PDB file of C-alpha atoms in Angstrom:
ATOM      1  CA  UNK A   1      81.593 135.561 161.755  1.00 37.00           C
ATOM      2  CA  UNK A   2      84.356 134.335 164.032  1.00 40.00           C
ATOM      3  CA  UNK A   3      83.491 132.364 167.169  1.00 45.00           C
ATOM      4  CA  UNK A   4      83.866 134.625 170.211  1.00 55.00           C
ATOM      5  CA  UNK A   5      85.202 132.109 172.738  1.00 51.00           C
ATOM      6  CA  UNK A   6      88.768 133.135 173.539  1.00 51.00           C
ATOM      7  CA  UNK A   7      91.593 130.557 173.880  1.00 48.00           C
ATOM      8  CA  UNK A   8      91.669 131.113 177.650  1.00 47.00           C
ATOM      9  CA  UNK A   9      88.017 130.045 177.914  1.00 54.00           C
ATOM     10  CA  UNK A  10      88.457 126.825 175.950  1.00 53.00           C
ATOM     11  CA  UNK A  11      88.192 123.551 177.816  1.00 74.00           C
ATOM     12  CA  UNK A  12      89.352 121.221 175.024  1.00 88.00           C
ATOM     13  CA  UNK A  13      90.671 121.767 171.499  1.00 93.00           C
ATOM     14  CA  UNK A  14      90.250 118.950 168.988  1.00 95.00           C
ATOM     15  CA  UNK A  15      92.150 119.072 165.706  1.00 97.00           C
ATOM     16  CA  UNK A  16      91.626 117.023 162.580  1.00 97.00           C
ATOM     17  CA  UNK A  17      93.582 117.802 159.388  1.00 98.00           C
ATOM     18  CA  UNK A  18      93.109 115.399 156.472  1.00 98.00           C
ATOM     19  CA  UNK A  19      94.691 115.383 153.008  1.00 98.00           C
ATOM     20  CA  UNK A  20      93.301 113.112 150.303  1.00 98.00           C
ATOM     21  CA  UNK A  21      94.916 112.319 146.965  1.00 98.00           C
ATOM     22  CA  UNK A  22      94.275 110.128 143.953  1.00 98.00           C
ATOM     23  CA  UNK A  23      96.942 107.491 143.367  1.00 96.00           C
ATOM     24  CA  UNK A  24      96.796 104.764 140.709  1.00 94.00           C
ATOM     25  CA  UNK A  25      93.072 105.318 140.214  1.00 94.00           C
ATOM     26  CA  UNK A  26      92.166 105.140 143.913  1.00 97.00           C
ATOM     27  CA  UNK A  27      91.567 107.777 146.566  1.00 98.00           C
ATOM     28  CA  UNK A  28      93.910 107.532 149.544  1.00 97.00           C
ATOM     29  CA  UNK A  29      94.341 109.406 152.811  1.00 98.00           C
ATOM     30  CA  UNK A  30      97.820 110.783 152.173  1.00 97.00           C
ATOM     31  CA  UNK A  31      98.333 112.733 155.415  1.00 97.00           C
ATOM     32  CA  UNK A  32      96.473 113.213 158.660  1.00 96.00           C
ATOM     33  CA  UNK A  33      96.846 115.043 161.956  1.00 96.00           C
ATOM     34  CA  UNK A  34      94.564 114.086 164.850  1.00 96.00           C
ATOM     35  CA  UNK A  35      94.248 115.565 168.315  1.00 95.00           C
ATOM     36  CA  UNK A  36      91.697 114.290 170.827  1.00 92.00           C
ATOM     37  CA  UNK A  37      88.812 114.472 171.216  1.00 93.00           C
ATOM     38  CA  UNK A  38      88.651 114.404 167.388  1.00 95.00           C
ATOM     39  CA  UNK A  39      89.763 111.292 165.511  1.00 95.00           C
ATOM     40  CA  UNK A  40      88.804 109.174 162.511  1.00 95.00           C
ATOM     41  CA  UNK A  41      88.005 105.526 161.958  1.00 87.00           C
ATOM     42  CA  UNK A  42      90.206 103.873 159.321  1.00 84.00           C
ATOM     43  CA  UNK A  43      89.029 104.963 155.846  1.00 94.00           C
ATOM     44  CA  UNK A  44      87.574 102.397 153.495  1.00 92.00           C
ATOM     45  CA  UNK A  45      86.407 102.423 149.903  1.00 95.00           C
ATOM     46  CA  UNK A  46      82.719 102.227 148.998  1.00 94.00           C
ATOM     47  CA  UNK A  47      81.527 100.145 146.005  1.00 92.00           C
ATOM     48  CA  UNK A  48      81.252 103.360 143.939  1.00 93.00           C
ATOM     49  CA  UNK A  49      84.964 104.087 144.501  1.00 94.00           C
ATOM     50  CA  UNK A  50      84.509 106.912 146.997  1.00 97.00           C
ATOM     51  CA  UNK A  51      86.736 106.815 150.083  1.00 97.00           C
ATOM     52  CA  UNK A  52      84.638 107.117 153.264  1.00 97.00           C
ATOM     53  CA  UNK A  53      85.878 108.479 156.595  1.00 96.00           C
ATOM     54  CA  UNK A  54      83.992 108.587 159.911  1.00 95.00           C
ATOM     55  CA  UNK A  55      84.812 111.446 162.292  1.00 96.00           C
ATOM     56  CA  UNK A  56      84.564 110.313 165.910  1.00 94.00           C
ATOM     57  CA  UNK A  57      84.334 112.172 169.219  1.00 91.00           C
ATOM     58  CA  UNK A  58      84.548 109.419 171.863  1.00 89.00           C
ATOM     59  CA  UNK A  59      83.563 111.726 174.732  1.00 86.00           C
ATOM     60  CA  UNK A  60      80.041 112.407 175.964  1.00 80.00           C
ATOM     61  CA  UNK A  61      79.537 115.349 173.635  1.00 91.00           C
ATOM     62  CA  UNK A  62      80.610 118.932 173.033  1.00 94.00           C
ATOM     63  CA  UNK A  63      81.131 120.949 176.222  1.00 93.00           C
ATOM     64  CA  UNK A  64      80.867 124.691 176.658  1.00 94.00           C
ATOM     65  CA  UNK A  65      84.247 126.215 175.765  1.00 94.00           C
ATOM     66  CA  UNK A  66      85.307 123.291 173.558  1.00 95.00           C
ATOM     67  CA  UNK A  67      86.843 124.141 170.196  1.00 96.00           C
ATOM     68  CA  UNK A  68      87.074 121.866 167.154  1.00 96.00           C
ATOM     69  CA  UNK A  69      89.126 122.501 164.035  1.00 97.00           C
ATOM     70  CA  UNK A  70      88.552 120.315 160.984  1.00 98.00           C
ATOM     71  CA  UNK A  71      90.458 120.829 157.729  1.00 98.00           C
ATOM     72  CA  UNK A  72      90.102 118.561 154.696  1.00 98.00           C
ATOM     73  CA  UNK A  73      92.004 118.969 151.425  1.00 98.00           C
ATOM     74  CA  UNK A  74      90.992 116.942 148.393  1.00 98.00           C
ATOM     75  CA  UNK A  75      93.305 116.639 145.415  1.00 98.00           C
ATOM     76  CA  UNK A  76      92.483 116.280 141.726  1.00 98.00           C
ATOM     77  CA  UNK A  77      90.652 113.046 140.920  1.00 98.00           C
ATOM     78  CA  UNK A  78      90.017 112.100 144.562  1.00 98.00           C
ATOM     79  CA  UNK A  79      86.506 111.193 145.749  1.00 98.00           C
ATOM     80  CA  UNK A  80      85.859 111.632 149.486  1.00 98.00           C
ATOM     81  CA  UNK A  81      82.862 111.191 151.789  1.00 98.00           C
ATOM     82  CA  UNK A  82      83.133 112.455 155.377  1.00 98.00           C
ATOM     83  CA  UNK A  83      80.510 111.338 157.910  1.00 96.00           C
ATOM     84  CA  UNK A  84      80.199 111.483 161.680  1.00 95.00           C
ATOM     85  CA  UNK A  85      79.748 108.300 163.669  1.00 91.00           C
ATOM     86  CA  UNK A  86      76.851 109.656 165.733  1.00 92.00           C
ATOM     87  CA  UNK A  87      74.814 112.759 166.466  1.00 95.00           C
ATOM     88  CA  UNK A  88      76.665 115.816 167.757  1.00 96.00           C
ATOM     89  CA  UNK A  89      75.439 116.373 171.325  1.00 96.00           C
ATOM     90  CA  UNK A  90      75.860 119.956 172.486  1.00 97.00           C
ATOM     91  CA  UNK A  91      76.043 119.740 176.274  1.00 96.00           C
ATOM     92  CA  UNK A  92      74.778 122.457 178.656  1.00 95.00           C
ATOM     93  CA  UNK A  93      77.162 125.303 179.373  1.00 93.00           C
ATOM     94  CA  UNK A  94      76.592 126.508 182.971  1.00 91.00           C
ATOM     95  CA  UNK A  95      79.298 129.166 182.575  1.00 91.00           C
ATOM     96  CA  UNK A  96      77.765 130.444 179.349  1.00 90.00           C
ATOM     97  CA  UNK A  97      80.974 129.762 177.390  1.00 94.00           C
ATOM     98  CA  UNK A  98      80.176 128.980 173.779  1.00 95.00           C
ATOM     99  CA  UNK A  99      81.511 125.824 172.124  1.00 97.00           C
ATOM    100  CA  UNK A 100      82.995 126.587 168.710  1.00 97.00           C
ATOM    101  CA  UNK A 101      83.842 124.699 165.557  1.00 97.00           C
ATOM    102  CA  UNK A 102      85.782 125.787 162.472  1.00 98.00           C
ATOM    103  CA  UNK A 103      85.579 123.619 159.352  1.00 98.00           C
ATOM    104  CA  UNK A 104      87.628 124.342 156.220  1.00 98.00           C
ATOM    105  CA  UNK A 105      87.458 122.430 152.953  1.00 98.00           C
ATOM    106  CA  UNK A 106      89.693 122.877 149.921  1.00 98.00           C
ATOM    107  CA  UNK A 107      88.931 120.909 146.769  1.00 98.00           C
ATOM    108  CA  UNK A 108      91.107 120.860 143.646  1.00 98.00           C
ATOM    109  CA  UNK A 109      89.806 120.754 140.086  1.00 98.00           C
ATOM    110  CA  UNK A 110      88.482 117.269 139.350  1.00 98.00           C
ATOM    111  CA  UNK A 111      88.154 116.407 143.039  1.00 98.00           C
ATOM    112  CA  UNK A 112      84.946 115.752 144.958  1.00 98.00           C
ATOM    113  CA  UNK A 113      84.226 116.177 148.660  1.00 98.00           C
ATOM    114  CA  UNK A 114      80.959 115.277 150.365  1.00 98.00           C
ATOM    115  CA  UNK A 115      80.249 116.054 154.025  1.00 98.00           C
ATOM    116  CA  UNK A 116      77.044 114.704 155.574  1.00 98.00           C
ATOM    117  CA  UNK A 117      77.282 114.733 159.391  1.00 97.00           C
ATOM    118  CA  UNK A 118      74.654 113.209 161.639  1.00 96.00           C
ATOM    119  CA  UNK A 119      72.114 115.407 163.406  1.00 97.00           C
ATOM    120  CA  UNK A 120      73.109 118.164 165.835  1.00 97.00           C
ATOM    121  CA  UNK A 121      71.239 117.965 169.167  1.00 97.00           C
ATOM    122  CA  UNK A 122      71.468 121.130 171.298  1.00 96.00           C
ATOM    123  CA  UNK A 123      70.766 120.305 174.964  1.00 96.00           C
ATOM    124  CA  UNK A 124      69.047 122.803 177.240  1.00 95.00           C
ATOM    125  CA  UNK A 125      71.438 125.616 178.144  1.00 95.00           C
ATOM    126  CA  UNK A 126      73.955 124.858 175.388  1.00 96.00           C
ATOM    127  CA  UNK A 127      75.686 127.543 173.298  1.00 97.00           C
ATOM    128  CA  UNK A 128      77.424 126.805 170.011  1.00 97.00           C
ATOM    129  CA  UNK A 129      78.877 128.601 166.996  1.00 98.00           C
ATOM    130  CA  UNK A 130      80.425 127.124 163.886  1.00 98.00           C
ATOM    131  CA  UNK A 131      81.901 128.372 160.638  1.00 98.00           C
ATOM    132  CA  UNK A 132      82.132 126.198 157.538  1.00 98.00           C
ATOM    133  CA  UNK A 133      84.012 127.416 154.482  1.00 98.00           C
ATOM    134  CA  UNK A 134      84.681 125.487 151.278  1.00 98.00           C
ATOM    135  CA  UNK A 135      87.113 126.822 148.662  1.00 98.00           C
ATOM    136  CA  UNK A 136      86.717 125.168 145.273  1.00 98.00           C
ATOM    137  CA  UNK A 137      88.860 125.321 142.176  1.00 98.00           C
ATOM    138  CA  UNK A 138      87.171 125.381 138.770  1.00 97.00           C
ATOM    139  CA  UNK A 139      85.842 121.880 138.081  1.00 97.00           C
ATOM    140  CA  UNK A 140      85.739 120.842 141.760  1.00 98.00           C
ATOM    141  CA  UNK A 141      82.628 119.197 143.219  1.00 98.00           C
ATOM    142  CA  UNK A 142      81.101 119.628 146.657  1.00 98.00           C
ATOM    143  CA  UNK A 143      78.148 118.182 148.546  1.00 98.00           C
ATOM    144  CA  UNK A 144      77.234 119.289 152.043  1.00 98.00           C
ATOM    145  CA  UNK A 145      74.150 118.808 154.210  1.00 97.00           C
ATOM    146  CA  UNK A 146      73.388 119.253 157.893  1.00 96.00           C
ATOM    147  CA  UNK A 147      70.398 118.585 160.132  1.00 96.00           C
ATOM    148  CA  UNK A 148      69.460 120.330 163.363  1.00 96.00           C
ATOM    149  CA  UNK A 149      66.964 119.373 166.055  1.00 96.00           C
ATOM    150  CA  UNK A 150      65.104 121.907 168.172  1.00 94.00           C
ATOM    151  CA  UNK A 151      66.548 120.107 171.201  1.00 94.00           C
ATOM    152  CA  UNK A 152      66.025 116.838 173.032  1.00 94.00           C
ATOM    153  CA  UNK A 153      62.358 116.890 172.095  1.00 91.00           C
ATOM    154  CA  UNK A 154      61.433 113.654 173.880  1.00 89.00           C
ATOM    155  CA  UNK A 155      63.044 115.001 177.064  1.00 91.00           C
ATOM    156  CA  UNK A 156      60.865 118.094 176.980  1.00 88.00           C
ATOM    157  CA  UNK A 157      63.753 120.348 175.926  1.00 91.00           C
ATOM    158  CA  UNK A 158      62.276 121.877 172.797  1.00 90.00           C
ATOM    159  CA  UNK A 159      64.008 125.211 172.022  1.00 90.00           C
ATOM    160  CA  UNK A 160      65.642 125.283 175.444  1.00 92.00           C
ATOM    161  CA  UNK A 161      69.212 125.870 174.220  1.00 94.00           C
ATOM    162  CA  UNK A 162      70.780 129.264 174.889  1.00 94.00           C
ATOM    163  CA  UNK A 163      72.297 130.054 171.495  1.00 92.00           C
ATOM    164  CA  UNK A 164      73.043 128.358 168.173  1.00 95.00           C
ATOM    165  CA  UNK A 165      74.956 129.975 165.308  1.00 96.00           C
ATOM    166  CA  UNK A 166      76.194 128.635 161.996  1.00 97.00           C
ATOM    167  CA  UNK A 167      77.735 130.292 158.955  1.00 98.00           C
ATOM    168  CA  UNK A 168      78.347 128.210 155.809  1.00 98.00           C
ATOM    169  CA  UNK A 169      80.107 129.655 152.762  1.00 98.00           C
ATOM    170  CA  UNK A 170      81.206 128.154 149.450  1.00 98.00           C
ATOM    171  CA  UNK A 171      83.707 130.037 147.279  1.00 98.00           C
ATOM    172  CA  UNK A 172      85.270 129.666 143.862  1.00 97.00           C
ATOM    173  CA  UNK A 173      88.346 131.921 143.900  1.00 91.00           C
ATOM    174  CA  UNK A 174      86.921 135.394 144.655  1.00 93.00           C
ATOM    175  CA  UNK A 175      83.314 134.445 143.807  1.00 96.00           C
ATOM    176  CA  UNK A 176      80.991 133.390 146.593  1.00 97.00           C
ATOM    177  CA  UNK A 177      78.641 130.671 145.369  1.00 98.00           C
ATOM    178  CA  UNK A 178      76.635 130.131 148.534  1.00 98.00           C
ATOM    179  CA  UNK A 179      76.046 131.700 151.946  1.00 97.00           C
ATOM    180  CA  UNK A 180      73.857 130.420 154.769  1.00 96.00           C
ATOM    181  CA  UNK A 181      73.982 132.370 158.029  1.00 94.00           C
ATOM    182  CA  UNK A 182      71.831 131.049 160.868  1.00 93.00           C
ATOM    183  CA  UNK A 183      71.412 132.538 164.332  1.00 91.00           C
ATOM    184  CA  UNK A 184      68.915 131.076 166.785  1.00 90.00           C
ATOM    185  CA  UNK A 185      68.218 132.456 170.245  1.00 89.00           C
ATOM    186  CA  UNK A 186      65.093 130.724 171.562  1.00 87.00           C
ATOM    187  CA  UNK A 187      62.343 133.070 172.623  1.00 74.00           C
ATOM    188  CA  UNK A 188      59.088 134.500 171.397  1.00 64.00           C
ATOM    189  CA  UNK A 189      60.304 135.176 167.856  1.00 60.00           C
ATOM    190  CA  UNK A 190      62.003 131.795 167.459  1.00 62.00           C
ATOM    191  CA  UNK A 191      58.624 130.122 167.890  1.00 61.00           C
ATOM    192  CA  UNK A 192      57.000 132.311 165.233  1.00 56.00           C
ATOM    193  CA  UNK A 193      55.744 130.634 162.026  1.00 55.00           C
ATOM    194  CA  UNK A 194      58.328 130.596 159.273  1.00 60.00           C
ATOM    195  CA  UNK A 195      61.278 130.152 161.637  1.00 62.00           C
ATOM    196  CA  UNK A 196      60.514 126.943 163.553  1.00 71.00           C
ATOM    197  CA  UNK A 197      56.780 127.065 164.102  1.00 76.00           C
ATOM    198  CA  UNK A 198      55.678 123.699 165.459  1.00 82.00           C
ATOM    199  CA  UNK A 199      58.403 121.768 163.585  1.00 90.00           C
ATOM    200  CA  UNK A 200      61.321 120.220 165.452  1.00 93.00           C
ATOM    201  CA  UNK A 201      63.810 119.138 162.774  1.00 95.00           C
ATOM    202  CA  UNK A 202      65.395 121.135 159.957  1.00 95.00           C
ATOM    203  CA  UNK A 203      67.962 120.425 157.243  1.00 96.00           C
ATOM    204  CA  UNK A 204      69.977 122.470 154.787  1.00 97.00           C
ATOM    205  CA  UNK A 205      72.369 121.564 152.020  1.00 98.00           C
ATOM    206  CA  UNK A 206      74.412 122.750 149.055  1.00 98.00           C
ATOM    207  CA  UNK A 207      75.840 120.979 145.998  1.00 98.00           C
ATOM    208  CA  UNK A 208      78.263 122.298 143.398  1.00 98.00           C
ATOM    209  CA  UNK A 209      79.127 120.459 140.196  1.00 97.00           C
ATOM    210  CA  UNK A 210      78.997 120.588 136.416  1.00 96.00           C
ATOM    211  CA  UNK A 211      75.680 118.777 135.948  1.00 96.00           C
ATOM    212  CA  UNK A 212      72.325 120.501 135.611  1.00 94.00           C
ATOM    213  CA  UNK A 213      69.228 119.667 137.647  1.00 97.00           C
ATOM    214  CA  UNK A 214      66.249 118.710 135.510  1.00 96.00           C
ATOM    215  CA  UNK A 215      64.136 117.028 138.178  1.00 96.00           C
ATOM    216  CA  UNK A 216      63.964 119.057 141.362  1.00 96.00           C
ATOM    217  CA  UNK A 217      63.196 117.128 144.566  1.00 95.00           C
ATOM    218  CA  UNK A 218      60.263 118.775 146.320  1.00 93.00           C
ATOM    219  CA  UNK A 219      57.722 117.928 148.996  1.00 92.00           C
ATOM    220  CA  UNK A 220      55.106 120.642 149.591  1.00 90.00           C
ATOM    221  CA  UNK A 221      55.519 122.086 153.069  1.00 85.00           C
ATOM    222  CA  UNK A 222      58.532 119.900 153.787  1.00 91.00           C
ATOM    223  CA  UNK A 223      61.365 120.186 151.239  1.00 95.00           C
ATOM    224  CA  UNK A 224      62.428 122.671 148.563  1.00 95.00           C
ATOM    225  CA  UNK A 225      65.453 123.153 146.283  1.00 96.00           C
ATOM    226  CA  UNK A 226      66.760 125.798 143.936  1.00 96.00           C
ATOM    227  CA  UNK A 227      69.786 127.624 142.503  1.00 96.00           C
ATOM    228  CA  UNK A 228      71.780 130.351 144.208  1.00 96.00           C
ATOM    229  CA  UNK A 229      72.874 133.405 142.224  1.00 93.00           C
ATOM    230  CA  UNK A 230      76.328 131.814 142.065  1.00 93.00           C
ATOM    231  CA  UNK A 231      74.994 128.617 140.495  1.00 94.00           C
ATOM    232  CA  UNK A 232      75.124 126.295 143.517  1.00 98.00           C
ATOM    233  CA  UNK A 233      72.150 124.044 144.271  1.00 98.00           C
ATOM    234  CA  UNK A 234      70.569 124.647 147.688  1.00 98.00           C
ATOM    235  CA  UNK A 235      68.165 122.550 149.753  1.00 97.00           C
ATOM    236  CA  UNK A 236      65.899 123.334 152.702  1.00 96.00           C
ATOM    237  CA  UNK A 237      63.735 120.891 154.601  1.00 95.00           C
ATOM    238  CA  UNK A 238      61.784 120.767 157.865  1.00 93.00           C
ATOM    239  CA  UNK A 239      59.628 118.187 159.592  1.00 94.00           C
ATOM    240  CA  UNK A 240      57.875 117.312 162.838  1.00 93.00           C
ATOM    241  CA  UNK A 241      59.796 114.024 163.116  1.00 94.00           C
ATOM    242  CA  UNK A 242      63.454 113.171 162.674  1.00 95.00           C
ATOM    243  CA  UNK A 243      63.047 109.913 160.713  1.00 95.00           C
ATOM    244  CA  UNK A 244      60.621 111.629 158.345  1.00 95.00           C
ATOM    245  CA  UNK A 245      63.155 114.372 157.674  1.00 95.00           C
ATOM    246  CA  UNK A 246      65.968 111.844 157.191  1.00 95.00           C
ATOM    247  CA  UNK A 247      64.014 109.913 154.562  1.00 95.00           C
ATOM    248  CA  UNK A 248      63.183 113.070 152.604  1.00 96.00           C
ATOM    249  CA  UNK A 249      66.750 114.371 152.849  1.00 96.00           C
ATOM    250  CA  UNK A 250      68.367 111.088 151.803  1.00 96.00           C
ATOM    251  CA  UNK A 251      66.103 110.742 148.756  1.00 96.00           C
ATOM    252  CA  UNK A 252      66.696 114.360 147.710  1.00 97.00           C
ATOM    253  CA  UNK A 253      70.433 114.057 148.284  1.00 97.00           C
ATOM    254  CA  UNK A 254      70.761 111.012 146.030  1.00 97.00           C
ATOM    255  CA  UNK A 255      68.669 112.673 143.334  1.00 97.00           C
ATOM    256  CA  UNK A 256      70.843 115.802 143.405  1.00 98.00           C
ATOM    257  CA  UNK A 257      74.095 113.809 143.512  1.00 98.00           C
ATOM    258  CA  UNK A 258      73.058 111.866 140.442  1.00 97.00           C
ATOM    259  CA  UNK A 259      72.212 115.027 138.520  1.00 98.00           C
ATOM    260  CA  UNK A 260      74.922 117.424 139.725  1.00 98.00           C
ATOM    261  CA  UNK A 261      77.812 114.911 139.906  1.00 98.00           C
ATOM    262  CA  UNK A 262      76.581 112.091 137.677  1.00 96.00           C
ATOM    263  CA  UNK A 263      77.387 109.927 140.716  1.00 95.00           C
ATOM    264  CA  UNK A 264      76.284 106.439 141.666  1.00 93.00           C
ATOM    265  CA  UNK A 265      74.256 106.048 144.885  1.00 92.00           C
ATOM    266  CA  UNK A 266      76.217 105.917 148.115  1.00 92.00           C
ATOM    267  CA  UNK A 267      76.077 102.515 149.785  1.00 82.00           C
ATOM    268  CA  UNK A 268      77.178 103.290 153.319  1.00 81.00           C
ATOM    269  CA  UNK A 269      77.725 100.475 155.794  1.00 68.00           C
ATOM    270  CA  UNK A 270      77.574 101.480 159.464  1.00 62.00           C
TER     271      UNK A 270
END
């Protein structure tokens, strides 16, 4: 799926292109291109050796017609964690123009990229579409998770957004390892059990690496994991409350990272 907002309808276009390499045993940001409203906070190394980068949008949120383009390339031996500084706030779109976001990841053999953005909050009347594609060489590692709220629940805006679409794909050469295609248009069927029901927060994730999972994180009625046909590890979770979902997701994520990557826990300082 390609976002259907044409260039003439776009209000702002943010660009972020990042290239990471391993030099003398450390991961460095070798090249970067930034165009407002997208930018990064200076990278710094975590105790485990992973280089962490915060993506920042200093404006009040994502407006209808906005377009964001994020590209990250990770070289052999590099270890990268990309986070967002705060929740992504999808603002109302009175004109109906859809905000769009394209994310592309390329990871070389022996490299690792992890992308764990903060929650997406679709305001009433917002419209949004994103595509995420990761292309991995043999021996590359990837971790990706996202969380979505049903709206500004405490403001009485549950399932009041106009449209939300997301397509996430992970490829190894010509083999697709993972596909998650989500389309939500609030209405009678969106509120049906099995889609949202009476839950307000949902999460999904995928991990690709050489390790095998022996101990699957699971919480009955809240969190489940498994393998795709391509061998990637998938995760699904849903909850009535955001903090409850975050705790379950963080615990599951660290368990899967340890098993799939053989990685030490992330110690993120905000």
